[in-house]
CSV table of C-alpha atoms in Angstrom, one decimal:
chain,number,residue,atom,x,y,z
A,169,MET,CA,-5.8,4.9,-5.8
A,170,TRP,CA,-7.7,1.7,-6.3
A,171,PHE,CA,-4.9,0.1,-8.3
A,172,PHE,CA,-2.3,0.1,-5.6
A,173,GLY,CA,-4.7,-0.8,-2.9
A,174,ASN,CA,-5.6,1.4,0.0
A,175,ASP,CA,-2.8,3.3,1.6
A,176,THR,CA,-4.8,4.0,4.8
A,177,LYS,CA,-2.8,1.4,6.8
A,178,THR,CA,0.5,3.2,6.4
A,179,GLU,CA,-1.1,6.6,7.0
A,180,ASN,CA,-2.6,5.2,10.2
A,181,GLY,CA,0.7,3.8,11.1
A,182,GLU,CA,2.4,7.1,10.7
A,183,THR,CA,-0.2,9.0,12.6
A,184,LEU,CA,-0.1,6.4,15.3
A,185,LYS,CA,3.7,6.7,15.5
A,186,ARG,CA,3.5,10.5,15.8
A,187,GLU,CA,1.0,10.2,18.6
A,188,GLN,CA,3.2,7.7,20.3
A,189,GLU,CA,6.2,10.1,20.1
A,190,GLN,CA,4.1,12.8,21.6
A,191,VAL,CA,3.0,10.5,24.4
A,192,SER,CA,6.4,9.2,25.1
A,193,ASN,CA,7.8,12.8,25.3
A,194,GLU,CA,5.6,13.3,28.4
A,195,PRO,CA,7.6,11.8,31.3
A,196,SER,CA,4.6,10.7,33.3
A,197,LYS,CA,3.1,8.4,30.6
A,198,ARG,CA,6.4,6.9,29.5
A,199,SER,CA,5.8,3.7,31.3
A,200,GLU,CA,2.5,3.0,29.5
A,201,ASP,CA,3.9,3.1,26.0
A,202,VAL,CA,2.6,0.6,23.5
A,203,SER,CA,6.0,-0.9,22.9
A,204,SER,CA,6.7,-1.2,26.6
A,205,ILE,CA,3.5,-3.2,27.0
A,206,LEU,CA,4.2,-5.4,24.0
A,207,ASN,CA,7.8,-6.0,25.0
A,208,THR,CA,7.1,-7.2,28.5
A,209,THR,CA,8.7,-10.5,29.1
A,210,ASP,CA,5.6,-12.5,30.0
A,211,PHE,CA,3.7,-11.7,26.9
A,212,ASP,CA,2.6,-14.9,25.3
A,213,PRO,CA,0.2,-14.9,22.4
A,214,SER,CA,-1.0,-18.4,23.2
A,215,LYS,CA,-2.4,-17.2,26.5
A,216,LEU,CA,-4.6,-14.7,24.8
A,217,HIS,CA,-6.7,-17.3,23.2
A,218,PRO,CA,-5.4,-20.8,23.7
A,219,LEU,CA,-7.5,-22.4,21.0
A,220,ALA,CA,-6.8,-19.9,18.2
A,221,GLY,CA,-3.3,-21.2,17.6
A,222,LEU,CA,-1.7,-17.8,17.9
A,223,ASP,CA,1.7,-19.2,19.0
A,224,LYS,CA,2.5,-20.4,15.5
A,225,ASP,CA,4.9,-18.6,13.3
A,226,ILE,CA,3.6,-18.9,9.7
A,227,GLU,CA,0.2,-20.5,10.1
A,228,TYR,CA,-0.8,-20.3,6.4
A,229,LEU,CA,1.8,-22.9,5.5
A,230,ASP,CA,-0.1,-25.6,7.5
A,231,LEU,CA,-2.5,-27.9,5.9
A,232,ASP,CA,-5.3,-29.8,7.5
A,233,ASP,CA,-4.3,-33.2,8.6
A,234,GLU,CA,-7.2,-35.0,7.0
A,235,LYS,CA,-6.5,-33.3,3.6
A,236,LEU,CA,-2.9,-34.5,3.5
A,237,ASN,CA,-1.6,-37.5,1.8
A,238,SER,CA,-2.0,-40.3,4.3
A,239,LEU,CA,0.4,-42.8,2.6
A,240,GLU,CA,3.3,-43.9,4.6
A,241,GLY,CA,6.4,-41.9,3.7
A,242,SER,CA,4.7,-39.6,1.3
A,243,SER,CA,6.2,-36.4,2.7
A,244,ASN,CA,9.1,-35.3,0.5
A,245,GLY,CA,10.6,-33.0,3.2
A,246,ILE,CA,10.1,-29.9,1.1
A,247,LEU,CA,6.3,-29.4,0.9
A,248,ALA,CA,3.4,-31.1,2.5
A,249,SER,CA,1.5,-33.1,-0.1
A,250,ARG,CA,-2.2,-33.1,-0.6
A,251,GLY,CA,-2.2,-36.2,-2.8
A,252,TRP,CA,-1.1,-37.5,-6.1
A,253,GLY,CA,-2.5,-34.6,-8.1
A,254,ASP,CA,-0.6,-32.1,-6.0
A,255,ASP,CA,2.6,-34.1,-6.4
A,256,MET,CA,2.1,-34.4,-10.1
A,257,CYS,CA,1.5,-30.7,-10.5
A,258,TYR,CA,4.5,-29.6,-8.5
A,259,GLY,CA,6.7,-32.2,-10.1
A,260,ALA,CA,5.6,-31.4,-13.7
A,261,GLY,CA,5.7,-27.7,-13.0
A,262,THR,CA,9.2,-27.7,-11.5
A,263,VAL,CA,10.7,-30.0,-14.1
A,264,TYR,CA,9.0,-28.1,-16.9
A,265,VAL,CA,10.3,-24.8,-15.8
A,266,LEU,CA,13.8,-26.3,-15.3
A,267,GLY,CA,13.7,-27.8,-18.8
A,268,LEU,CA,12.4,-24.6,-20.3
A,269,GLY,CA,15.2,-22.6,-18.6
A,270,LEU,CA,18.0,-25.0,-19.5
A,271,GLY,CA,16.8,-25.4,-23.0
A,272,GLY,CA,16.5,-21.7,-23.3
A,273,LEU,CA,20.1,-21.3,-22.2
A,274,LYS,CA,21.2,-23.9,-24.7
A,275,GLY,CA,19.2,-22.0,-27.4
A,276,LEU,CA,20.8,-18.8,-26.3
A,277,ASP,CA,24.2,-20.4,-26.7
A,278,GLU,CA,23.3,-21.8,-30.1
A,279,GLY,CA,21.9,-18.5,-31.3
A,280,ILE,CA,25.0,-16.6,-30.3
A,281,LYS,CA,27.1,-19.2,-32.0
A,282,HIS,CA,25.2,-18.9,-35.2
A,283,LEU,CA,24.8,-15.2,-35.5
A,284,PRO,CA,24.4,-14.0,-39.1
A,285,HIS,CA,27.7,-12.9,-40.6
A,286,PRO,CA,28.0,-9.4,-42.2
A,287,LYS,CA,27.9,-9.5,-45.9
A,288,ILE,CA,30.0,-7.7,-48.5
A,289,ASP,CA,28.2,-5.1,-50.4
A,290,PRO,CA,28.6,-5.9,-54.1
A,291,VAL,CA,28.6,-2.3,-55.1
A,292,THR,CA,30.9,-0.6,-52.6
A,293,SER,CA,32.6,-3.9,-51.5
A,294,ALA,CA,32.3,-2.8,-47.9
A,295,LEU,CA,31.1,-4.9,-45.0
A,296,ARG,CA,27.4,-4.4,-44.5
A,297,PRO,CA,26.7,-4.6,-40.7
A,298,VAL,CA,24.0,-7.0,-39.6
A,299,PRO,CA,21.1,-5.0,-38.1
A,300,PHE,CA,20.4,-5.5,-34.5
A,301,LYS,CA,16.8,-6.8,-35.1
A,302,LEU,CA,18.1,-9.6,-37.2
A,303,LYS,CA,20.6,-10.7,-34.6
A,304,LEU,CA,17.9,-10.5,-31.9
A,305,ASN,CA,15.6,-12.5,-34.0
A,306,THR,CA,18.2,-15.2,-34.6
A,307,VAL,CA,18.9,-15.6,-30.9
A,308,LEU,CA,15.2,-15.6,-30.0
A,309,ASN,CA,14.4,-18.1,-32.7
A,310,GLN,CA,17.0,-20.5,-31.3
A,311,VAL,CA,15.8,-19.9,-27.7
A,312,THR,CA,12.2,-20.6,-28.6
A,313,LYS,CA,13.3,-23.6,-30.6
A,314,TYR,CA,15.3,-25.3,-27.8
A,315,GLY,CA,13.5,-24.1,-24.7
A,316,PRO,CA,10.0,-25.4,-25.2
A,317,HIS,CA,11.3,-28.6,-26.8
A,318,ALA,CA,13.3,-29.5,-23.7
A,319,GLY,CA,10.6,-28.2,-21.4
A,320,ASN,CA,7.9,-30.3,-23.1
A,321,ASN,CA,9.9,-33.5,-23.0
A,322,ALA,CA,10.9,-32.9,-19.4
A,323,GLY,CA,7.3,-32.1,-18.4
A,324,VAL,CA,5.9,-35.2,-20.2
A,325,LEU,CA,8.5,-37.4,-18.5
A,326,ALA,CA,7.6,-35.9,-15.1
A,327,ILE,CA,3.9,-36.5,-15.7
A,328,MET,CA,4.6,-40.1,-16.7
A,329,TYR,CA,6.9,-40.6,-13.7
A,330,ASN,CA,4.3,-39.2,-11.3
A,331,ILE,CA,1.5,-41.2,-12.6
A,332,PHE,CA,3.5,-44.4,-12.4
A,333,ASP,CA,4.8,-43.4,-9.0
A,334,SER,CA,1.4,-42.7,-7.5
A,335,SER,CA,-0.1,-45.8,-9.0
A,336,LEU,CA,2.7,-47.9,-7.5
A,337,ASP,CA,2.2,-46.1,-4.2
A,338,ASN,CA,-1.4,-47.0,-4.1
A,339,ILE,CA,-0.9,-50.6,-5.1
A,340,ARG,CA,1.9,-51.2,-2.6
A,341,GLY,CA,0.3,-48.9,0.1
A,342,LYS,CA,3.6,-47.0,0.8
A,343,HIS,CA,5.9,-44.6,-0.8
A,344,ASP,CA,9.6,-45.5,-0.9
A,345,ASP,CA,12.6,-45.3,-3.0
A,346,TRP,CA,11.9,-48.6,-4.8
A,347,ASN,CA,8.7,-47.1,-6.2
A,348,SER,CA,10.6,-44.1,-7.4
A,349,LEU,CA,13.2,-46.2,-9.1
A,350,ALA,CA,10.7,-48.5,-10.7
A,351,SER,CA,8.5,-45.6,-12.0
A,352,GLY,CA,11.6,-43.9,-13.3
A,353,PHE,CA,12.5,-47.0,-15.3
A,354,LEU,CA,8.9,-47.4,-16.5
A,355,SER,CA,8.5,-43.8,-17.6
A,356,GLY,CA,11.8,-43.8,-19.4
A,357,ALA,CA,10.7,-47.0,-21.2
A,358,LEU,CA,7.3,-45.6,-22.1
A,359,PHE,CA,8.8,-42.3,-23.3
A,360,LYS,CA,11.0,-44.0,-25.9
A,361,SER,CA,8.7,-47.0,-26.4
A,362,THR,CA,8.4,-46.5,-30.2
A,363,SER,CA,12.1,-46.0,-31.0
A,364,GLY,CA,13.5,-49.5,-30.5
A,365,LEU,CA,15.1,-51.5,-27.7
A,366,LYS,CA,18.3,-49.6,-27.6
A,367,ALA,CA,16.7,-46.2,-27.1
A,368,ILE,CA,14.3,-47.7,-24.5
A,369,SER,CA,17.2,-49.1,-22.5
A,370,ILE,CA,19.1,-45.8,-22.7
A,371,SER,CA,16.2,-43.6,-21.7
A,372,SER,CA,15.0,-45.9,-18.9
A,373,THR,CA,18.5,-46.1,-17.5
A,374,LEU,CA,18.8,-42.3,-17.5
A,375,MET,CA,15.4,-41.9,-15.9
A,376,THR,CA,16.3,-44.5,-13.2
A,377,ILE,CA,19.4,-42.5,-12.4
A,378,ALA,CA,17.3,-39.3,-12.3
A,379,ALA,CA,14.8,-40.9,-10.0
A,380,ALA,CA,17.7,-42.1,-7.8
A,381,SER,CA,19.2,-38.7,-7.6
A,382,TRP,CA,15.7,-37.2,-6.7
A,383,CYS,CA,15.5,-39.8,-3.9
A,384,GLY,CA,18.9,-38.9,-2.6
A,385,LEU,CA,18.0,-35.2,-2.7
A,386,LYS,CA,14.8,-35.9,-0.7
A,387,ARG,CA,16.8,-37.7,1.9
A,388,LEU,CA,19.4,-35.0,2.1
A,389,ILE,CA,16.7,-32.3,2.6
A,390,SER,CA,14.8,-34.3,5.2
A,391,ARG,CA,17.9,-35.1,7.1
A,392,ARG,CA,18.8,-31.4,7.3
A,393,GLY,CA,15.5,-30.8,9.1
A,394,GLY,CA,13.7,-29.4,6.2
A,395,ARG,CA,10.7,-31.6,7.1
A,396,ASN,CA,9.7,-29.4,9.9
A,397,SER,CA,10.2,-26.1,8.2
A,398,PHE,CA,7.0,-26.2,6.2
A,399,GLY,CA,4.7,-27.8,8.7
A,400,ALA,CA,3.0,-31.2,8.6
B,155,MET,CA,-3.4,-28.7,15.4
B,156,SER,CA,-4.9,-26.4,12.9
B,157,THR,CA,-7.9,-24.2,13.1
B,158,PRO,CA,-11.0,-25.2,11.2
B,159,GLU,CA,-10.7,-22.3,8.8
B,160,ALA,CA,-7.1,-23.3,7.9
B,161,ASP,CA,-8.4,-25.1,4.9
B,162,HIS,CA,-5.9,-24.1,2.3
B,163,SER,CA,-6.7,-25.7,-0.9
B,164,ARG,CA,-3.9,-23.8,-2.6
B,165,ASP,CA,-0.4,-23.0,-1.4
B,166,PRO,CA,0.8,-19.4,-0.7
B,167,CYS,CA,1.8,-17.3,-3.5
B,168,PRO,CA,5.4,-17.8,-4.8
B,169,ILE,CA,5.2,-21.6,-4.7
B,170,VAL,CA,1.8,-21.9,-6.3
B,171,ILE,CA,3.2,-20.7,-9.6
B,172,LEU,CA,5.0,-24.0,-10.0
B,173,ASN,CA,1.8,-25.8,-9.1
B,174,ASP,CA,-0.1,-23.9,-11.7
B,175,PHE,CA,2.6,-24.5,-14.3
B,176,GLY,CA,2.4,-28.2,-13.7
B,177,GLY,CA,-1.3,-28.4,-13.5
B,178,ALA,CA,-1.9,-26.5,-16.7
B,179,PHE,CA,0.8,-28.5,-18.4
B,180,ALA,CA,-0.7,-31.8,-17.3
B,181,MET,CA,-4.1,-30.7,-18.3
B,182,GLY,CA,-2.9,-29.7,-21.7
B,183,ALA,CA,-0.8,-32.8,-22.2
B,184,ILE,CA,-3.4,-35.2,-21.2
B,185,GLY,CA,-6.2,-33.3,-23.1
B,186,GLY,CA,-3.9,-33.1,-26.0
B,187,CYS,CA,-3.4,-36.9,-25.9
B,188,VAL,CA,-7.1,-37.4,-26.2
B,189,TRP,CA,-7.6,-34.6,-28.8
B,190,HIS,CA,-4.8,-35.5,-31.1
B,191,GLY,CA,-5.2,-39.2,-30.6
B,192,ILE,CA,-8.8,-38.9,-32.0
B,193,LYS,CA,-7.7,-36.5,-34.7
B,194,GLY,CA,-4.7,-38.7,-35.7
B,195,PHE,CA,-6.9,-41.7,-35.7
B,196,ARG,CA,-9.6,-40.2,-37.9
B,197,ASN,CA,-7.1,-38.6,-40.3
B,198,SER,CA,-5.1,-41.7,-41.0
B,199,PRO,CA,-5.8,-44.2,-43.7
B,200,TYR,CA,-7.3,-47.5,-42.8
B,201,GLY,CA,-4.7,-49.9,-41.6
B,202,GLU,CA,-2.5,-47.2,-40.1
B,203,ARG,CA,-5.0,-45.7,-37.8
B,204,GLY,CA,-3.4,-46.9,-34.5
B,205,SER,CA,0.1,-45.8,-35.6
B,206,GLY,CA,-1.3,-42.6,-36.9
B,207,ALA,CA,-2.9,-41.8,-33.6
B,208,ILE,CA,0.3,-42.6,-31.7
B,209,ASN,CA,2.4,-40.5,-34.0
B,210,ALA,CA,0.0,-37.6,-33.7
B,211,ILE,CA,0.0,-37.8,-29.9
B,212,LYS,CA,3.8,-38.0,-29.8
B,213,ALA,CA,4.2,-35.0,-32.1
B,214,ARG,CA,1.5,-32.7,-30.8
B,215,ALA,CA,0.3,-33.5,-27.3
B,216,PRO,CA,3.5,-32.1,-25.6
B,217,VAL,CA,3.2,-29.0,-27.6
B,218,VAL,CA,-0.4,-28.5,-26.5
B,219,GLY,CA,0.7,-29.2,-23.0
B,220,GLY,CA,3.5,-26.6,-23.3
B,221,ASN,CA,1.2,-24.0,-24.6
B,222,PHE,CA,-1.3,-24.6,-21.8
B,223,GLY,CA,1.5,-24.7,-19.2
B,224,VAL,CA,3.1,-21.5,-20.3
B,225,TRP,CA,-0.3,-19.7,-20.3
B,226,GLY,CA,-1.3,-21.0,-16.9
B,227,GLY,CA,2.1,-20.5,-15.3
B,228,LEU,CA,2.4,-16.9,-16.7
B,229,PHE,CA,-1.1,-16.2,-15.5
B,230,SER,CA,-0.3,-17.4,-12.0
B,231,PHE,CA,3.0,-15.5,-12.0
B,232,TYR,CA,1.3,-12.2,-13.0
B,233,ASP,CA,-1.6,-12.9,-10.6
B,234,CYS,CA,0.8,-13.3,-7.7
B,235,ALA,CA,2.7,-10.2,-8.8
B,236,ILE,CA,-0.4,-8.1,-9.0
B,237,LYS,CA,-1.6,-9.5,-5.7
B,238,GLY,CA,1.7,-8.5,-4.2
B,239,VAL,CA,1.5,-5.0,-5.6
B,240,ARG,CA,-2.2,-4.3,-4.9
B,241,LYS,CA,-2.5,-6.2,-1.6
B,242,ARG,CA,-6.0,-7.3,-2.3
B,243,GLU,CA,-7.8,-10.0,-4.1
B,244,ASP,CA,-10.7,-9.2,-6.5
B,245,ALA,CA,-11.7,-9.8,-10.0
B,246,TRP,CA,-9.4,-7.0,-11.3
B,247,ASN,CA,-6.4,-9.2,-10.5
B,248,ALA,CA,-7.4,-11.9,-12.9
B,249,ILE,CA,-8.3,-9.4,-15.6
B,250,LEU,CA,-5.0,-7.5,-15.3
B,251,ALA,CA,-3.1,-10.8,-15.2
B,252,GLY,CA,-5.0,-11.9,-18.3
B,253,PHE,CA,-4.0,-8.6,-20.0
B,254,MET,CA,-0.3,-9.1,-19.1
B,255,VAL,CA,-0.4,-12.7,-20.2
B,256,GLY,CA,-1.9,-11.8,-23.5
B,257,GLY,CA,0.7,-9.1,-24.0
B,258,SER,CA,3.6,-11.3,-23.0
B,259,LEU,CA,2.7,-14.2,-25.2
B,260,ALA,CA,2.4,-11.9,-28.2
B,261,ILE,CA,5.6,-10.0,-27.4
B,262,ARG,CA,7.3,-10.8,-30.7
B,263,GLY,CA,4.4,-9.7,-32.9
B,264,GLY,CA,4.8,-6.0,-32.7
B,265,ARG,CA,3.0,-3.3,-30.7
B,266,ARG,CA,-0.4,-3.6,-32.4
B,267,HIS,CA,-0.5,-7.4,-32.0
B,268,ILE,CA,0.6,-7.2,-28.4
B,269,PHE,CA,-2.1,-4.7,-27.6
B,270,ASN,CA,-4.8,-6.7,-29.4
B,271,SER,CA,-3.9,-9.9,-27.8
B,272,ALA,CA,-3.7,-8.4,-24.4
B,273,VAL,CA,-7.1,-6.8,-24.7
B,274,THR,CA,-8.6,-10.1,-26.0
B,275,CYS,CA,-7.1,-12.0,-23.1
B,276,ALA,CA,-8.3,-9.4,-20.6
B,277,CYS,CA,-11.8,-9.6,-22.1
B,278,VAL,CA,-11.9,-13.4,-21.9
B,279,LEU,CA,-10.8,-13.3,-18.3
B,280,GLY,CA,-13.3,-10.5,-17.6
B,281,VAL,CA,-16.1,-12.7,-19.0
B,282,PHE,CA,-14.9,-15.6,-16.8
B,283,GLU,CA,-14.8,-13.5,-13.7
B,284,GLY,CA,-18.2,-12.0,-14.5
B,285,VAL,CA,-19.8,-15.4,-15.0
B,286,GLY,CA,-18.2,-16.6,-11.8
B,287,MET,CA,-19.5,-13.6,-9.9
B,288,MET,CA,-23.0,-14.0,-11.4
B,289,PHE,CA,-23.0,-17.6,-10.5
B,290,SER,CA,-21.9,-17.0,-6.9
B,291,ARG,CA,-24.6,-14.3,-6.6
B,292,TYR,CA,-27.2,-16.7,-8.0
B,293,MET,CA,-26.1,-19.4,-5.5
B,294,ALA,CA,-26.3,-16.9,-2.6
B,295,TRP,CA,-29.8,-15.8,-3.8
B,296,ALA,CA,-31.0,-19.4,-4.3
B,297,ASN,CA,-29.7,-20.5,-0.9
B,298,LYS,CA,-30.7,-17.4,1.1
B,299,PRO,CA,-32.0,-18.1,4.6
B,300,VAL,CA,-35.7,-18.4,5.0
B,301,ALA,CA,-37.5,-16.6,7.8
B,302,MET,CA,-39.5,-18.6,10.2
B,303,PRO,CA,-43.3,-18.5,9.4
B,304,VAL,CA,-45.2,-16.2,11.7
B,305,PRO,CA,-47.9,-17.9,13.8
B,306,ASP,CA,-51.4,-16.8,12.5
B,307,GLY,CA,-53.2,-15.2,15.4
B,308,PRO,CA,-54.9,-15.9,18.7
B,309,GLY,CA,-56.7,-18.8,17.1
B,310,SER,CA,-53.6,-20.9,16.5
B,311,PRO,CA,-52.6,-23.4,19.2
B,312,LEU,CA,-49.1,-21.9,19.5
B,313,ALA,CA,-50.4,-18.5,20.5
B,314,ALA,CA,-52.2,-19.8,23.6
């Protein structure tokens, strides 16, 4: 079965287990069971090979130090950052998926609200039921109308925010909340820059509030010790 | 401290989907800005070329970004899912993921359209993977280690 990968591991495991049971049934060899060796109290993987870093839990979540973002305060407490591109990809991706989901929910609501009504048949004057496919199509049309629209706008805002944020970081040489607030303001202003002063002020205010709440969320997470959970 | 081979240019699987969504979206949105900016500029009458370019960017670049983002994110999602099921990483993962993405994006077009789109996507991904494999083989062949030259015979100074 090439599709599901090779199953030899489990088979080996089963056969091993059976052998172990046979071995452990013999009273003389009971003390030399594999589990008894592994469960001895002084077993320490770091003593096997001290340079290999075997004592770590989940090693693949670590990143090399020199590949990490070296700016002051650039760790957001959730994931280690490799630089502005990584930040932008994660930011845009998360916000885009959130916008897509929320917009899709709104579209679902709209679609269910505006389901087609059954019509009266002119010949028999009975109510003609709406076919299921028509209902499904109505709902799906609304979902695909609202979902990508919200997602696209949110994703574009996130890209703008991250570009401003990393530019400000590199100009000022550190990453702090003021940068986030300023880049939220700037990205909100740029987003509505062609629709007049009132729209600009509204959208930049909203984006500043969003940036502030993101800063608060970061602080909350890093205070709870999330900083250490993903290494770096 | 991390080991030298712990060079992970990509994150582990469930999280990397978000990264791919964002990366593909950003690529599409920024590329769409360039593309539709030029297109809007060229297709506008003289005197309104700047505003035409901006309007085209505003109207179409996010849509291009969204299309790219959905494609890349779905591809990453299926790639991770297939990796999780098959527990191995080879070219078939990308081809199967391409098949699933093509099918998913055409899900509203009927059975025939779904199948055609899925097969087209799988073929495109297969070509990508094949070209990548050929390229890596060529690089391995071009950079293959060269054996040391054998000294000539008793007459050479090294053989003394």
